[in-house]
Amino acid sequence: MGKQVVIFALGQEEYGIPIEVVREITRLEAARPIPQAPAYVEGVINIRGSAIPLINLRTRFGIASDDVLVSKEGEESKDQKLALITEVNGEFVGFAVDQVREVRVLEDIVPPPQLVTAPFIAGIVNLPDRIIMYLNPDRIIEKDELQELHQVR
């Protein structure tokens, strides 16, 4: 049985995150910086009166920010426009993404090759026209990192 995921893009790469951790998808507003936060933390955003930490997934995953995103319609964009508001390790966290492509059931998720050592990549789906990396959201940002964020904000 497959897993229902939200598929999003960072540059030219596509990732899938389990839909059950995604609480909402929203347009990205300007984040308020957090002093002494790690480089991958854009700051906090206001979601209905709650300050939610915003993680720049490009920075977190080591994807160059000058990668140009090409949409399915052929339009180019460099701006991060959306935030996936998720619940990770019991905390609400926003993930800045370039584009949300679709919600889809992924079948045949296979473990990543041994050379892929990123702990947040739980599997890979090889579709006829593209490859999607299936993410483990609890490993994108670990519990101890979340606790540190709460101490600095």
Protein backbone atom coordinates (compact mmCIF):
# COMPACT_ATOMS: atom_id res chain seq x y z
CA MET A 1 0.00 0.00 0.00
CA GLY A 2 1.28 3.45 -0.92
CA LYS A 3 1.74 6.57 1.13
CA GLN A 4 -0.13 9.81 0.49
CA VAL A 5 2.37 12.66 0.26
CA VAL A 6 2.64 16.34 -0.53
CA ILE A 7 5.18 16.71 -3.33
CA PHE A 8 7.15 19.95 -3.38
CA ALA A 9 10.10 21.35 -5.29
CA LEU A 10 13.38 22.85 -4.19
CA GLY A 11 15.17 24.02 -7.30
CA GLN A 12 14.97 21.19 -9.82
CA GLU A 13 14.54 18.44 -7.21
CA GLU A 14 11.25 17.03 -5.95
CA TYR A 15 10.53 15.77 -2.46
CA GLY A 16 7.59 14.08 -0.82
CA ILE A 17 6.50 14.54 2.79
CA PRO A 18 3.73 12.49 4.43
CA ILE A 19 0.45 14.38 4.19
CA GLU A 20 -0.47 13.54 7.79
CA VAL A 21 2.24 15.90 9.13
CA VAL A 22 1.20 18.82 6.89
CA ARG A 23 -1.28 21.10 8.67
CA GLU A 24 -1.52 23.74 5.96
CA ILE A 25 0.17 25.30 2.95
CA THR A 26 0.44 29.07 3.01
CA ARG A 27 2.04 31.89 1.06
CA LEU A 28 5.33 32.82 2.62
CA GLU A 29 5.36 36.13 4.47
CA ALA A 30 8.54 37.82 5.64
CA ALA A 31 10.06 35.93 8.55
CA ARG A 32 11.23 37.75 11.68
CA PRO A 33 14.88 36.84 12.29
CA ILE A 34 15.89 34.93 15.42
CA PRO A 35 19.23 36.04 16.87
CA GLN A 36 21.84 33.28 17.17
CA ALA A 37 19.69 30.80 15.23
CA PRO A 38 21.33 28.28 12.87
CA ALA A 39 21.78 29.42 9.26
CA TYR A 40 18.93 27.22 8.01
CA VAL A 41 16.42 29.00 10.27
CA GLU A 42 14.89 31.95 8.41
CA GLY A 43 13.19 33.19 11.57
CA VAL A 44 9.63 32.95 12.84
CA ILE A 45 6.39 33.55 11.00
CA ASN A 46 3.01 34.44 12.45
CA ILE A 47 0.37 31.78 11.84
CA ARG A 48 -2.92 32.82 13.47
CA GLY A 49 -1.19 34.41 16.43
CA SER A 50 1.44 31.70 16.93
CA ALA A 51 5.14 32.22 16.23
CA ILE A 52 6.22 29.26 14.11
CA PRO A 53 9.93 28.69 13.29
CA LEU A 54 10.58 28.75 9.54
CA ILE A 55 13.21 26.37 8.19
CA ASN A 56 14.74 27.16 4.80
CA LEU A 57 14.89 23.68 3.27
CA ARG A 58 17.26 24.84 0.52
CA THR A 59 19.80 25.80 3.18
CA ARG A 60 19.05 22.76 5.34
CA PHE A 61 19.54 20.38 2.41
CA GLY A 62 22.53 22.25 0.95
CA ILE A 63 20.81 23.26 -2.31
CA ALA A 64 22.32 26.31 -3.98
CA SER A 65 19.99 29.29 -3.79
CA ASP A 66 20.79 30.28 -7.37
CA ASP A 67 19.11 27.13 -8.74
CA VAL A 68 16.27 28.41 -10.89
CA LEU A 69 12.95 26.64 -10.40
CA VAL A 70 11.15 25.74 -13.60
CA SER A 71 7.47 25.01 -13.08
CA LYS A 72 5.54 22.41 -15.03
CA GLU A 73 4.22 25.29 -17.15
CA GLY A 74 7.80 26.29 -18.06
CA GLU A 75 7.86 29.47 -15.94
CA GLU A 76 11.10 30.34 -14.14
CA SER A 77 11.24 31.61 -10.59
CA LYS A 78 13.97 32.17 -7.98
CA ASP A 79 11.72 33.18 -5.09
CA GLN A 80 10.56 30.92 -2.29
CA LYS A 81 6.85 31.47 -2.22
CA LEU A 82 5.27 28.86 0.04
CA ALA A 83 5.53 27.46 3.53
CA LEU A 84 4.43 23.98 4.52
CA ILE A 85 3.21 24.27 8.10
CA THR A 86 3.94 20.88 9.63
CA GLU A 87 3.92 19.14 12.96
CA VAL A 88 7.34 17.59 13.53
CA ASN A 89 8.41 15.91 16.75
CA GLY A 90 5.30 17.33 18.42
CA GLU A 91 6.07 20.94 17.42
CA PHE A 92 4.75 23.17 14.65
CA VAL A 93 7.44 24.05 12.11
CA GLY A 94 7.24 25.86 8.78
CA PHE A 95 9.29 24.60 5.84
CA ALA A 96 10.02 27.19 3.12
CA VAL A 97 9.69 25.54 -0.30
CA ASP A 98 9.82 26.81 -3.87
CA GLN A 99 6.63 25.20 -5.09
CA VAL A 100 4.03 22.64 -4.05
CA ARG A 101 3.45 20.41 -7.04
CA GLU A 102 0.76 17.92 -6.02
CA VAL A 103 -0.73 15.57 -3.48
CA ARG A 104 -0.30 11.98 -4.59
CA VAL A 105 -0.11 8.40 -3.39
CA LEU A 106 3.42 7.07 -3.86
CA GLU A 107 3.90 3.36 -4.37
CA ASP A 108 7.14 1.40 -4.40
CA ILE A 109 9.16 3.60 -2.04
CA VAL A 110 12.56 1.95 -1.86
CA PRO A 111 15.34 2.62 0.65
CA PRO A 112 17.88 5.17 -0.56
CA PRO A 113 21.17 3.88 -1.97
CA GLN A 114 23.95 3.43 0.60
CA LEU A 115 25.78 6.49 -0.70
CA VAL A 116 22.81 8.66 0.34
CA THR A 117 23.63 9.36 3.97
CA ALA A 118 21.24 12.25 4.68
CA PRO A 119 19.19 11.02 7.66
CA PHE A 120 16.03 12.79 6.49
CA ILE A 121 15.79 10.86 3.21
CA ALA A 122 13.68 7.80 4.07
CA GLY A 123 13.30 6.50 0.54
CA ILE A 124 13.27 7.13 -3.17
CA VAL A 125 10.47 6.72 -5.68
CA ASN A 126 11.53 6.22 -9.27
CA LEU A 127 8.66 7.34 -11.52
CA PRO A 128 8.83 7.07 -15.32
CA ASP A 129 9.41 10.81 -15.73
CA ARG A 130 11.08 11.83 -12.45
CA ILE A 131 12.57 10.81 -9.12
CA ILE A 132 11.01 11.87 -5.81
CA MET A 133 12.88 11.72 -2.55
CA TYR A 134 10.59 10.61 0.27
CA LEU A 135 11.39 12.46 3.50
CA ASN A 136 11.20 11.48 7.14
CA PRO A 137 9.95 14.76 8.65
CA ASP A 138 11.12 13.88 12.17
CA ARG A 139 14.69 13.73 10.84
CA ILE A 140 14.63 17.06 8.96
CA ILE A 141 14.95 18.82 12.27
CA GLU A 142 15.74 16.73 15.33
CA LYS A 143 14.15 17.12 18.77
CA ASP A 144 17.28 18.68 20.30
CA GLU A 145 17.44 21.24 17.47
CA LEU A 146 13.78 22.14 18.08
CA GLN A 147 14.49 22.61 21.77
CA GLU A 148 17.40 24.93 20.96
CA LEU A 149 15.10 27.00 18.70
CA HIS A 150 12.60 27.41 21.53
CA GLN A 151 15.37 28.67 23.81
CA VAL A 152 16.49 31.41 21.39
CA ARG A 153 13.14 32.77 20.29
